[in-house]
CSV table of C-alpha atoms in Angstrom, one decimal:
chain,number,residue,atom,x,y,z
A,1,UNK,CA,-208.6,-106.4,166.8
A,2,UNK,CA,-206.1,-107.7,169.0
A,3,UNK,CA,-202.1,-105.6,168.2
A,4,UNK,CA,-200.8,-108.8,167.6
A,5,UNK,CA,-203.3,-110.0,164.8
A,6,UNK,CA,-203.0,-106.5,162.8
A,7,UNK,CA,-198.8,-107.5,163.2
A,8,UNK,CA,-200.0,-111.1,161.9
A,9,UNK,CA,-202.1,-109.8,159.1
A,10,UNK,CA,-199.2,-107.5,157.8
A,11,UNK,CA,-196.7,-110.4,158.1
A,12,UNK,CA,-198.2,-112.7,156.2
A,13,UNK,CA,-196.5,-112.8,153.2
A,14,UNK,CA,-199.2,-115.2,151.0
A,15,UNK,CA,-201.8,-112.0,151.5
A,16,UNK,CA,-203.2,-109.0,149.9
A,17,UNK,CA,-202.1,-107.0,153.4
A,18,UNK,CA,-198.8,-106.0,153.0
A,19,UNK,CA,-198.9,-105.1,149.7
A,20,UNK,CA,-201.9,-103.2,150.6
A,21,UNK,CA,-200.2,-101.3,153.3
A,22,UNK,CA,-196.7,-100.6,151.2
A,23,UNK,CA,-198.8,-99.5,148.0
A,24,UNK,CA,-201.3,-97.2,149.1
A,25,UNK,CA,-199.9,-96.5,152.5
A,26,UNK,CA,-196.4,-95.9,151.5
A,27,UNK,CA,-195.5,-96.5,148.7
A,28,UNK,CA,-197.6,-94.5,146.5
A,29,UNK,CA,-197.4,-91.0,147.7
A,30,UNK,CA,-193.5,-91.1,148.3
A,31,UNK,CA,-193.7,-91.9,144.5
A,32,UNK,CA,-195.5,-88.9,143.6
A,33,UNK,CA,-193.5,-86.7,145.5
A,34,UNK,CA,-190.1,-88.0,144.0
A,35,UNK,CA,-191.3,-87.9,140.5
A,36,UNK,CA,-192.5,-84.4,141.2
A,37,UNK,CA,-188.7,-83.2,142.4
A,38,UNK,CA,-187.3,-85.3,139.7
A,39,UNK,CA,-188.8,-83.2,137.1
A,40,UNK,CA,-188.7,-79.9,138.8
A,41,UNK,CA,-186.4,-78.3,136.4
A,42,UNK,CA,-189.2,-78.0,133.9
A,43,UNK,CA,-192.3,-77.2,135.8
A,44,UNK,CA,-194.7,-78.0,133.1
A,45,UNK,CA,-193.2,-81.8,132.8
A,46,UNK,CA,-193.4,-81.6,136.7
A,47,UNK,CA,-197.0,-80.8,137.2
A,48,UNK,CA,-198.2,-83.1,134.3
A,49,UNK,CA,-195.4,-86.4,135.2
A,50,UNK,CA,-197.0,-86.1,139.3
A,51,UNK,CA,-200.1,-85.8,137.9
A,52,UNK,CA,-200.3,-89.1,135.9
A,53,UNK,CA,-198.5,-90.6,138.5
A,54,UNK,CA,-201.4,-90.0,140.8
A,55,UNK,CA,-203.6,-91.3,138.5
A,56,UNK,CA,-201.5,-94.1,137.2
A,57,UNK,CA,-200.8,-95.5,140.7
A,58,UNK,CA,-204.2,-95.1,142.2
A,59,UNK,CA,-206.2,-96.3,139.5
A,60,UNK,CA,-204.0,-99.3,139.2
A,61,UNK,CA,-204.1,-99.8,142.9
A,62,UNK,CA,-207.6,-100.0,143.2
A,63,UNK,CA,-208.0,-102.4,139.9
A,64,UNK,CA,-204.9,-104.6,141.2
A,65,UNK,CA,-206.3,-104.9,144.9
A,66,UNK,CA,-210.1,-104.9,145.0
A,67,UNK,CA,-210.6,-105.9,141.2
A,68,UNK,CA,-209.5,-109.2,141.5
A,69,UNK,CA,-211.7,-110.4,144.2
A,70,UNK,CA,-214.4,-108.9,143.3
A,71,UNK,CA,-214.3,-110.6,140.1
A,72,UNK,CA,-213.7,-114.0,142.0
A,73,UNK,CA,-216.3,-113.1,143.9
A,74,UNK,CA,-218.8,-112.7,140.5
A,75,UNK,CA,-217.2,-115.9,139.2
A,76,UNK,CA,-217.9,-118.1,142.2
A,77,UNK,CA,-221.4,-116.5,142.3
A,78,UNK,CA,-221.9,-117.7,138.8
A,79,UNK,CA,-220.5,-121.6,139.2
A,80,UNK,CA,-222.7,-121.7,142.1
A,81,UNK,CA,-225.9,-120.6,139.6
A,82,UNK,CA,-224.5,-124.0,137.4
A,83,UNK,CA,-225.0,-125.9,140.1
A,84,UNK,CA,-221.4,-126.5,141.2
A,85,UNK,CA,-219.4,-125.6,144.1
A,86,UNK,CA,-216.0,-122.9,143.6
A,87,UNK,CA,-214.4,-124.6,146.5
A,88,UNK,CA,-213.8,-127.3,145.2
A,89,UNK,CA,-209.7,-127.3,144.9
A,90,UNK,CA,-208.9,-128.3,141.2
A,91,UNK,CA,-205.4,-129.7,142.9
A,92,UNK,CA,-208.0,-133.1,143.7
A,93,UNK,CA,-208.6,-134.0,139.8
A,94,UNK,CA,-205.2,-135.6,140.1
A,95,UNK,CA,-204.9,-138.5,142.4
A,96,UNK,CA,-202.2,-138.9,145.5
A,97,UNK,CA,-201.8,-141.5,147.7
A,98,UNK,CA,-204.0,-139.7,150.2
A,99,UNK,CA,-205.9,-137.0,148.5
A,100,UNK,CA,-208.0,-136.3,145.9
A,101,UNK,CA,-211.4,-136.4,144.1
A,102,UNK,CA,-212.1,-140.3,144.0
A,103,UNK,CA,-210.2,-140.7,147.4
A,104,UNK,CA,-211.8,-138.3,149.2
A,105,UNK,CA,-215.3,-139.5,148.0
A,106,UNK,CA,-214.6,-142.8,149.5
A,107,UNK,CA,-213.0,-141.3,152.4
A,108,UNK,CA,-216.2,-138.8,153.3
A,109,UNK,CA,-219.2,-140.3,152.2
A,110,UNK,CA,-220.5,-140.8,155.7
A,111,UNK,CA,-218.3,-138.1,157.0
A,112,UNK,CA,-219.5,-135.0,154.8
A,113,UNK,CA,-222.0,-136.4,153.2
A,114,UNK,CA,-223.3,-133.4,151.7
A,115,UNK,CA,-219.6,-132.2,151.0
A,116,UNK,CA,-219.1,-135.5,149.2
A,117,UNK,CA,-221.7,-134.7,147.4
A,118,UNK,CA,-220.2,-131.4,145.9
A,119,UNK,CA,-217.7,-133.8,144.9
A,120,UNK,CA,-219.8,-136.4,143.5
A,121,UNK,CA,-221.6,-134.1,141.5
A,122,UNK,CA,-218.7,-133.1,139.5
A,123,UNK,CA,-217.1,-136.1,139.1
A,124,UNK,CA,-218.8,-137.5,135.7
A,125,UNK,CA,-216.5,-136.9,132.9
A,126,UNK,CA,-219.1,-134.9,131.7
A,127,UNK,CA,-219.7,-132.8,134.8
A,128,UNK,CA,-215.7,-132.2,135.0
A,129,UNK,CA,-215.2,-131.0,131.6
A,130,UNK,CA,-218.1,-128.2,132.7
A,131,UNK,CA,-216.3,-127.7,135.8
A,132,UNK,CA,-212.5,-127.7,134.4
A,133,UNK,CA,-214.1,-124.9,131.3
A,134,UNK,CA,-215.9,-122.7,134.2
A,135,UNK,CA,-213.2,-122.8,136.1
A,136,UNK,CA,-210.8,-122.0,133.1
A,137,UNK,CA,-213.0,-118.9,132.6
A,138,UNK,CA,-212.7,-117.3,135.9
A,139,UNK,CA,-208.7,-117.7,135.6
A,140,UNK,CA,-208.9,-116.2,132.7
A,141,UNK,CA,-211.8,-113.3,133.7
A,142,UNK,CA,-209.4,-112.0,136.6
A,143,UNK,CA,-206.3,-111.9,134.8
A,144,UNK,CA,-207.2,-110.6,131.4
A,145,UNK,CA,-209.5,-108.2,132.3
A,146,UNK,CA,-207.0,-106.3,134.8
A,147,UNK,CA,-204.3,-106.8,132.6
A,148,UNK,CA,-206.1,-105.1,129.8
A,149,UNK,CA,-207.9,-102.1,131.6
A,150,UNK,CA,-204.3,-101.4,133.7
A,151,UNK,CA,-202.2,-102.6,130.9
A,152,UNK,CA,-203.3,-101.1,128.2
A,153,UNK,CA,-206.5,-99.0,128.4
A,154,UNK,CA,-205.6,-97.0,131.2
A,155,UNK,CA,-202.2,-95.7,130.1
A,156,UNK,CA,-204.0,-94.7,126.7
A,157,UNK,CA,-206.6,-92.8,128.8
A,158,UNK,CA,-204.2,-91.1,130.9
A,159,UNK,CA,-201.6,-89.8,127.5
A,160,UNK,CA,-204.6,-88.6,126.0
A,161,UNK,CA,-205.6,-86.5,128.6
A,162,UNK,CA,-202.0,-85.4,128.9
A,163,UNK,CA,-201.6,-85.0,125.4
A,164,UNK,CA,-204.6,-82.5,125.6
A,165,UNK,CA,-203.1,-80.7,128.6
A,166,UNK,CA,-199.8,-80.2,126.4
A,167,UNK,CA,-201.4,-78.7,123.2
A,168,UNK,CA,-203.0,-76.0,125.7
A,169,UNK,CA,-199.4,-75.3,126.9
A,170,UNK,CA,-198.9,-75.1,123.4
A,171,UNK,CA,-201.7,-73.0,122.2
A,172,UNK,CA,-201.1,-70.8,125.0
A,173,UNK,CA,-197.1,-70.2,124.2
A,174,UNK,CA,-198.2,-70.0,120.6
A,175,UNK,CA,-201.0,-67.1,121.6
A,176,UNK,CA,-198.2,-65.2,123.5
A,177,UNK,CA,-195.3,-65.6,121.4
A,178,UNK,CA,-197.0,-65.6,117.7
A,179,UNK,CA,-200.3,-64.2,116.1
A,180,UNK,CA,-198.7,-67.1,113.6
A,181,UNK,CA,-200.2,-71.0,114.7
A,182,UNK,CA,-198.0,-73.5,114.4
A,183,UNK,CA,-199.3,-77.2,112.8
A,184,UNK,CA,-201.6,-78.5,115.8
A,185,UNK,CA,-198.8,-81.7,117.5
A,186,UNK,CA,-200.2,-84.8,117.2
A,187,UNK,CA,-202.2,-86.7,120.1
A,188,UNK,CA,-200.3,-89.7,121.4
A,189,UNK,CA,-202.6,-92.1,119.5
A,190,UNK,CA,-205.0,-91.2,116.4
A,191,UNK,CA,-208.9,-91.4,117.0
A,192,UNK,CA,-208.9,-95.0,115.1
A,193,UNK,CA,-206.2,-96.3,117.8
A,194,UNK,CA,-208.5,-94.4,120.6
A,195,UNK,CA,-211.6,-95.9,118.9
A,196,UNK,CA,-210.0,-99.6,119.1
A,197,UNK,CA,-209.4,-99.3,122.8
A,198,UNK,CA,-212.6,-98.1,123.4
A,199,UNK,CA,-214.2,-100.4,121.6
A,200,UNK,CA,-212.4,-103.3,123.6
A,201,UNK,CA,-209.5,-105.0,124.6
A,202,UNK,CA,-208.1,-108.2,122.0
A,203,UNK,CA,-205.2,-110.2,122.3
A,204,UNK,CA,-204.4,-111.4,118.9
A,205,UNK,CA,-207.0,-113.4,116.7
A,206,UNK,CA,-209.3,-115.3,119.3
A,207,UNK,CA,-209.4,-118.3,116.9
A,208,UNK,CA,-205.9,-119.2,117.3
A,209,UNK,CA,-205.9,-118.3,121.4
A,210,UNK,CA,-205.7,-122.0,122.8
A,211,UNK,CA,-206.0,-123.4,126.6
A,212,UNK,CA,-205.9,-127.0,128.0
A,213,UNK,CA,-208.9,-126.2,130.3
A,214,UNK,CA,-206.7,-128.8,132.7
A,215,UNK,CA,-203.6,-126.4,132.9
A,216,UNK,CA,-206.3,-123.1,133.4
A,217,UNK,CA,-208.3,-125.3,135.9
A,218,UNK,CA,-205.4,-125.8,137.8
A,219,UNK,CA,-204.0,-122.0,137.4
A,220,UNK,CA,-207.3,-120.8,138.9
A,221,UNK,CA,-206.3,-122.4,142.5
A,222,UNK,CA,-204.0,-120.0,142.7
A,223,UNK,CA,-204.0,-117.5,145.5
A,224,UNK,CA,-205.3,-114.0,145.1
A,225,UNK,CA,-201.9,-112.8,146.0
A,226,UNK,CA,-200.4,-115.2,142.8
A,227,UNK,CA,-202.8,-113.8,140.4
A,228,UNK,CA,-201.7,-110.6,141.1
A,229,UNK,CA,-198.4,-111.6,140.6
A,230,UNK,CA,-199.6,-113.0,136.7
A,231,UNK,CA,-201.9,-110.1,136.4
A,232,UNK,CA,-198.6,-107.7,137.3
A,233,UNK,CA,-196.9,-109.5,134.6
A,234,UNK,CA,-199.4,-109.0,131.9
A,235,UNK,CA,-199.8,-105.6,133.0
A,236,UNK,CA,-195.5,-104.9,132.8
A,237,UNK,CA,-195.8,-106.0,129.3
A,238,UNK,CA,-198.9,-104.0,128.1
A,239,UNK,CA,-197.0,-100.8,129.5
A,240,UNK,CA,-194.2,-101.3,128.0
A,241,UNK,CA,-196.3,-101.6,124.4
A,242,UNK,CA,-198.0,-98.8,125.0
A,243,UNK,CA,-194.9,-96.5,125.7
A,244,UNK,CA,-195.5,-93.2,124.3
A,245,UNK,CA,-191.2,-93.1,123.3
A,246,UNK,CA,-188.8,-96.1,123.1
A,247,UNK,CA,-186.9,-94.5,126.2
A,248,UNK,CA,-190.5,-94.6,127.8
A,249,UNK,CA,-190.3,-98.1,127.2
A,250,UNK,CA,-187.1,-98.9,128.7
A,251,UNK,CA,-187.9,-96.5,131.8
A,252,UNK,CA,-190.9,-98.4,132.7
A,253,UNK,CA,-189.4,-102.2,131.9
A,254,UNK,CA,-187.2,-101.2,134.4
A,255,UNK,CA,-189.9,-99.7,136.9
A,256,UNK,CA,-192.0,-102.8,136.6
A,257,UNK,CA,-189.3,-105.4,136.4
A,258,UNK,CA,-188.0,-103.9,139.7
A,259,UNK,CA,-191.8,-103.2,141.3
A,260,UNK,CA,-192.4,-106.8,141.0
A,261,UNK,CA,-189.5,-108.3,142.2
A,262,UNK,CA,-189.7,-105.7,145.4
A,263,UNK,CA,-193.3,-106.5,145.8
A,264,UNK,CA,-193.3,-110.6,145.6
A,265,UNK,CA,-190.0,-112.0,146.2
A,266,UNK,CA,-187.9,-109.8,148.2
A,267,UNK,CA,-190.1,-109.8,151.3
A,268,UNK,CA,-190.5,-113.7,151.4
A,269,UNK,CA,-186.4,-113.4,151.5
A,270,UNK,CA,-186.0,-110.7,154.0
A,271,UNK,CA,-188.8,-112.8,156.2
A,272,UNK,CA,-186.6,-115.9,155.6
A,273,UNK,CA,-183.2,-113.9,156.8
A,274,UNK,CA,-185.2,-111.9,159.4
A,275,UNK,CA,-186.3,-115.8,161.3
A,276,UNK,CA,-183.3,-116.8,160.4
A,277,UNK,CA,-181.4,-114.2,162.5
A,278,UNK,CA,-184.1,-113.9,165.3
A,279,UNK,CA,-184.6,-117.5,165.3
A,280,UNK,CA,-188.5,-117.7,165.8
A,281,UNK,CA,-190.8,-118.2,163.0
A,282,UNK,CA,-194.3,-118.4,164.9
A,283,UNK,CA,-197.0,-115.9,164.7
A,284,UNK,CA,-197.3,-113.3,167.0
A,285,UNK,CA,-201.1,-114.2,167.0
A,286,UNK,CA,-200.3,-117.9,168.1
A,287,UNK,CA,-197.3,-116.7,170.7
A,288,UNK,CA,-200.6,-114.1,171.7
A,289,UNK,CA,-203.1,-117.2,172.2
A,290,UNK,CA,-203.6,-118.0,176.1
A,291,UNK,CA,-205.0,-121.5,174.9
A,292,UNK,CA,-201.3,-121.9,173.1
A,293,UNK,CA,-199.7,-120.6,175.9
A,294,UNK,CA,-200.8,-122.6,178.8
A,295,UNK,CA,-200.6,-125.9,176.8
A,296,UNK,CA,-197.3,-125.0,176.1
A,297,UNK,CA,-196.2,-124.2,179.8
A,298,UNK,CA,-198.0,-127.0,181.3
A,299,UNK,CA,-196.8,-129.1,178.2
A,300,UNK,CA,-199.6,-130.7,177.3
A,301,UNK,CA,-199.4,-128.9,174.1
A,302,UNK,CA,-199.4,-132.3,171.5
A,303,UNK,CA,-198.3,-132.4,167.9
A,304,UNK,CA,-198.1,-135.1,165.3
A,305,UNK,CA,-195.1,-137.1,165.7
A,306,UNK,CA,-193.4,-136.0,162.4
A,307,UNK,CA,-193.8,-134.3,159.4
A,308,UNK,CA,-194.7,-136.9,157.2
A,309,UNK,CA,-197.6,-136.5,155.2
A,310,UNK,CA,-199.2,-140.0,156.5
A,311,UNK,CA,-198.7,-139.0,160.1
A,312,UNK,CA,-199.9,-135.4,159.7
A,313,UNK,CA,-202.9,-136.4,157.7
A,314,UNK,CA,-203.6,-139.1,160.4
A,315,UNK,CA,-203.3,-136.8,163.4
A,316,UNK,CA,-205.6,-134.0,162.0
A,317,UNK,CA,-208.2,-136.5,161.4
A,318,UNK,CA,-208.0,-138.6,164.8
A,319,UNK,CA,-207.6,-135.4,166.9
A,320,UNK,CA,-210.0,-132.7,165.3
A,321,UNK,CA,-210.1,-131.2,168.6
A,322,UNK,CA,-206.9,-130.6,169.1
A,323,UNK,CA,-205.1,-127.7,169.5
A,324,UNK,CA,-202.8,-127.9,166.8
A,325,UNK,CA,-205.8,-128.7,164.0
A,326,UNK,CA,-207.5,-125.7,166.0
A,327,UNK,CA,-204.2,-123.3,165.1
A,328,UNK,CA,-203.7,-125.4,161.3
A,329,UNK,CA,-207.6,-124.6,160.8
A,330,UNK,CA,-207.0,-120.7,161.9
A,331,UNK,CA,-203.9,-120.6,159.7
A,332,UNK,CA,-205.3,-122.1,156.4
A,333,UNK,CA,-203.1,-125.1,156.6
A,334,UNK,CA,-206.2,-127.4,156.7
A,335,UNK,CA,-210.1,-127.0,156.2
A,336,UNK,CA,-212.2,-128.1,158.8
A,337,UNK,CA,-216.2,-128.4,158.8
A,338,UNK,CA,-218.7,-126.8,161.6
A,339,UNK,CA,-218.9,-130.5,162.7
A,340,UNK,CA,-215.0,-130.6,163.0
A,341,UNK,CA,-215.2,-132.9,160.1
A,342,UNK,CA,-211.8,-132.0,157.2
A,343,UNK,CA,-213.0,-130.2,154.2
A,344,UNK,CA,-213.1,-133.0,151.6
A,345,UNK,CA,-213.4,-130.4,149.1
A,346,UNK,CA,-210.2,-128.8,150.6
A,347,UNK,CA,-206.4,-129.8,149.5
A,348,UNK,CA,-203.8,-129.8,151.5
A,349,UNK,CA,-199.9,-128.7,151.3
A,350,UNK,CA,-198.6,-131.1,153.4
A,351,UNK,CA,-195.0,-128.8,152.9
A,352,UNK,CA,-197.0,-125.9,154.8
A,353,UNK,CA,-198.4,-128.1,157.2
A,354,UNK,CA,-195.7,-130.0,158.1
A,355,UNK,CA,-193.5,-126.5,158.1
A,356,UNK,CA,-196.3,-125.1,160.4
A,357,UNK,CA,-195.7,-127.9,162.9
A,358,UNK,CA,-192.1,-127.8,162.8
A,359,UNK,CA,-191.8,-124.1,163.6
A,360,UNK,CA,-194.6,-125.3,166.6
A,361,UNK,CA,-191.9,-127.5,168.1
A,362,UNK,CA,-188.8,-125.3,167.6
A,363,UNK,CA,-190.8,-122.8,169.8
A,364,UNK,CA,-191.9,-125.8,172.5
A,365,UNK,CA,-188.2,-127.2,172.5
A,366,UNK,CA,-186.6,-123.7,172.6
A,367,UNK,CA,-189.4,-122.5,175.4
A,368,UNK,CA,-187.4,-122.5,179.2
A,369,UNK,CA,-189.8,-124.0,182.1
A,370,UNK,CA,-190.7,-121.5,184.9
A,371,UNK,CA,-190.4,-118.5,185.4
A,372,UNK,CA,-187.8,-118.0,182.7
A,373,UNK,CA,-190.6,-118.7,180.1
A,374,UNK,CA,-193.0,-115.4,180.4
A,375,UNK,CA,-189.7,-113.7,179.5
A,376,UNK,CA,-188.8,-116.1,176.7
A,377,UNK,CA,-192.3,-115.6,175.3
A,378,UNK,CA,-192.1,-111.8,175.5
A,379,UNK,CA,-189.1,-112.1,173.6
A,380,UNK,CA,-190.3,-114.1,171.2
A,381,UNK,CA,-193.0,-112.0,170.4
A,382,UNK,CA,-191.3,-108.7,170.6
A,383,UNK,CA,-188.3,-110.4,168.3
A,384,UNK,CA,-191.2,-111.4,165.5
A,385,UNK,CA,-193.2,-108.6,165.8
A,386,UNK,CA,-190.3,-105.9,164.9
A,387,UNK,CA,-189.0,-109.0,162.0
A,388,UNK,CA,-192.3,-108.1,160.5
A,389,UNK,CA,-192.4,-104.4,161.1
A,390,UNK,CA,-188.6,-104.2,159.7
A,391,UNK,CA,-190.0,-106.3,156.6
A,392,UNK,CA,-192.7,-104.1,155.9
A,393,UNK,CA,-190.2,-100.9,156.4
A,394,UNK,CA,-187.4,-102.2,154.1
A,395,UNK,CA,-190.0,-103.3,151.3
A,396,UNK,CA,-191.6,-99.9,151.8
A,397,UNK,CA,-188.0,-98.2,152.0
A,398,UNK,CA,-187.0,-100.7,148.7
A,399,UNK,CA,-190.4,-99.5,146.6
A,400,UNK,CA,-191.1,-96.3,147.6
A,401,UNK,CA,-187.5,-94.3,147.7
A,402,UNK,CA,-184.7,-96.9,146.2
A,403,UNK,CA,-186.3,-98.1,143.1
A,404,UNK,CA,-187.4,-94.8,141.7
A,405,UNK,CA,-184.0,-93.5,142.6
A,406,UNK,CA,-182.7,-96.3,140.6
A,407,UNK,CA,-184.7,-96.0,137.9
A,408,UNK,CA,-184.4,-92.2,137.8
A,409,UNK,CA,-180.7,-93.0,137.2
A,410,UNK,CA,-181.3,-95.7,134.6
A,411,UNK,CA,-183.1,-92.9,132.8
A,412,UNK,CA,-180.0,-91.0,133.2
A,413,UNK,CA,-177.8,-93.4,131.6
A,414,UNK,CA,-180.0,-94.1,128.5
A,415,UNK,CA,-181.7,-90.8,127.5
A,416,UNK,CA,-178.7,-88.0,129.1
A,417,UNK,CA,-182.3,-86.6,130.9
A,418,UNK,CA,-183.7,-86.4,134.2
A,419,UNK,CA,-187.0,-85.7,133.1
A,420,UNK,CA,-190.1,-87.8,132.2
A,421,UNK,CA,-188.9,-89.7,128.8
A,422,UNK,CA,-192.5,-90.2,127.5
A,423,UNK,CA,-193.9,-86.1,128.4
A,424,UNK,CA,-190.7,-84.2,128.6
A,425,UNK,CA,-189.5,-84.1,124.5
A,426,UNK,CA,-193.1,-82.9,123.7
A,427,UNK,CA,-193.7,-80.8,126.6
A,428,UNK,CA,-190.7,-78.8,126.1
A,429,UNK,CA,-191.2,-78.6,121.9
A,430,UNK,CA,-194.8,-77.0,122.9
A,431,UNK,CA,-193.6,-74.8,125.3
A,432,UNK,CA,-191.0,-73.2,122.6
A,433,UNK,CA,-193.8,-73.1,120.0
């Protein structure tokens, strides 16, 4: 893989890829480290706050990042076995002026035909209620189910193994100090609570949980990246139930509040200031495409005419071949079949396409003739590439060091204590047992 695409990847602030780089990469282990040296003063809370940090973060990672899709993945697997096709973009059961599911049916049936049929097959009020209820399922399959094991199951897992690690301390103290045993402390949650969240994950009486399977159906179109964001959430919320202490509570409403703001809004803003100051907003893997390049240069390079949604929609279907619908296709601005046929199943943002074309032309209007332009171009790509590299590093910079600094003295200012608000109170009581 080409420098320039791993940039791309990294940049592209709709994906999985950044977050995967800052949270694993970066962010993570900085974490550790500063909630070790945060609690330093009391080696015991030290050990035991890096330690479910570890296992907080990691296990939590690996839910938040592969669990999703892979549960998509089982979901789509299973429409499919119904007889129905996942890619069908929910976004088409309500009708524009040009798009969606009786449109596009007109529009394809000699086009796609098989396509079409996807769409035909689902379009019986009866067939669309099955689809809209499936669909409302795997919305609710890869939110709920992260939400509850990160939210709520894991926490409990990880206190009671703390909880066990601090009645050693205890018994061990006790052993040394006293032939006389003190009352054994108690766990963080009795064997009836431990039994409940073993025996599986409820939110409220089931009877009076209600969905318009529309509103899910339309939900479940959502990116990966977005249900993250709602799964994230959920997953803020169940922490802050399960808090061990109510200063445990407030420490990690703030954590999370401030974690999800860093991870899915700030970087869309410093992108936005970042092009703003540079002044180029194309991809380094489109200002590293030779094709793009030498259309551009010899300017041949031909866009639609504006960014109205008739004109755009219009071009992409006339010129299928062109390179613009080649770049739109590439960049999951619009679908296109092996036979260079649009996606009828396929919706699309004509916002992001039309955006996509304008940042095309700033570059072509902005773009010198001669030799001036290999340097303009090496600019340009040197000036995005470092945008997204200084993205990535104050994000990572933001996560990793300032919010648990900030936090650390939030914790401050409520509890008068540096340490760990859910581990330290105990910890220390069974260390002067």
């Amino acid at each position: 893989m080409q420098i320039s695409s791993i940039i791309s990847a990294i940049g592209n602030n709709s994906s999985i890829y950044p977050l995967l780089l800052r949270d694993c990469g970066i962010e993570v282990p900085t974490k550790i480290v500063l909630t070790y040296n945060q609690n330093k003063k009391d080696k015991e809370v030290a050990k035991l706050a890096a330690r479910e940090r570890f296992l907080d973060e990691y296990a939590t990672s690996a839910v938040w990042l592969g669990g999703i899709p892979l549960i998509d993945y089982i979901s789509n697997w299973l429409i499919k076995k119904k007889g129905f096709n996942p890619e069908i973009n929910p976004k088409l059961f309500k009708e524009e002026k040009l798009q969606g599911l009786k449109y596009n049916i007109e529009k394809f049936k000699n086009l796609a035909p098989e396509e079409t049929n996807d769409l035909i097959r689902i379009s019986s009020p009866e067939n669309l209620k099955k689809y809209k209820k499936m669909l409302s399922y795997k919305f609710l399959a890869s939110t709920i189910i992260p939400i509850a094991f990160m939210g709520f199951i894991l926490p409990k897992m990880i206190f009671a193994s703390s909880a066990k690690r601090i009645e050693k301390i205890k018994q061990k103290r006790q052993t040394q100090n006293s032939p006389i045993q003190n009352p054994i402390m108690r766990p963080y949650f009795s064997s009836e609570e431990s039994s409940k969240v073993w025996n599986g994950f409820k939110l409220g009486n089931s009877n009076n949980i209600s969905f318009g399977g529309f509103s899910i159906a339309k939900l479940s179109s959502v990116s990966t990246q977005d249900k993250m964001m709602i799964t994230d959430g959920g997953y803020t919320v169940g922490r802050i139930a399960t808090a061990r202490k109510k200063n445990e509570a407030l420490d990690v409403g703030f954590r999370l509040s401030g974690m999800m703001f860093l991870n899915f809004v700030a970087p869309k803003w410093i992108e936005k200031a970042l092009n703003k100051i540079s002044g180029v907003t194309l991809d380094p893997a489109i200002l590293a495409d030779k094709s793009f390049i030498s259309k551009v240069k010899k300017g041949i390079f031909i866009l639609p005419e504006d960014n109205n949604p008739e004109t755009l929609i219009k071009f992409v279907d006339k010129n299928p071949d062109s390179m613009f619908v080649t770049l739109a296709n590439k960049f999951k601005k619009v679908k296109m079949l092996k036979n260079n046929i649009r996606d009828p199943r396929a919706y699309i943002d004509f916002e992001e396409l039309g955006n996509f074309r304008n940042s095309i032309e700033e570059f072509m209007q902005k773009a010198p003739s001669g030799k001036k332009f290999k340097n303009y171009l090496l600019k340009s790509k040197i000036l995005k590439s470092t945008n997204i590299l200084l993205n990535v590093g104050i994000s990572s910079f933001l996560l990793a060091y300032a919010l648990p600094k900030a936090t650390f003295a939030f914790r401050k200012l409520v509890t008068g204590s540096e340490l760990e608000p859910g581990l330290a109170p105990d910890v220390q009581k069974a260390e002067n047992a």
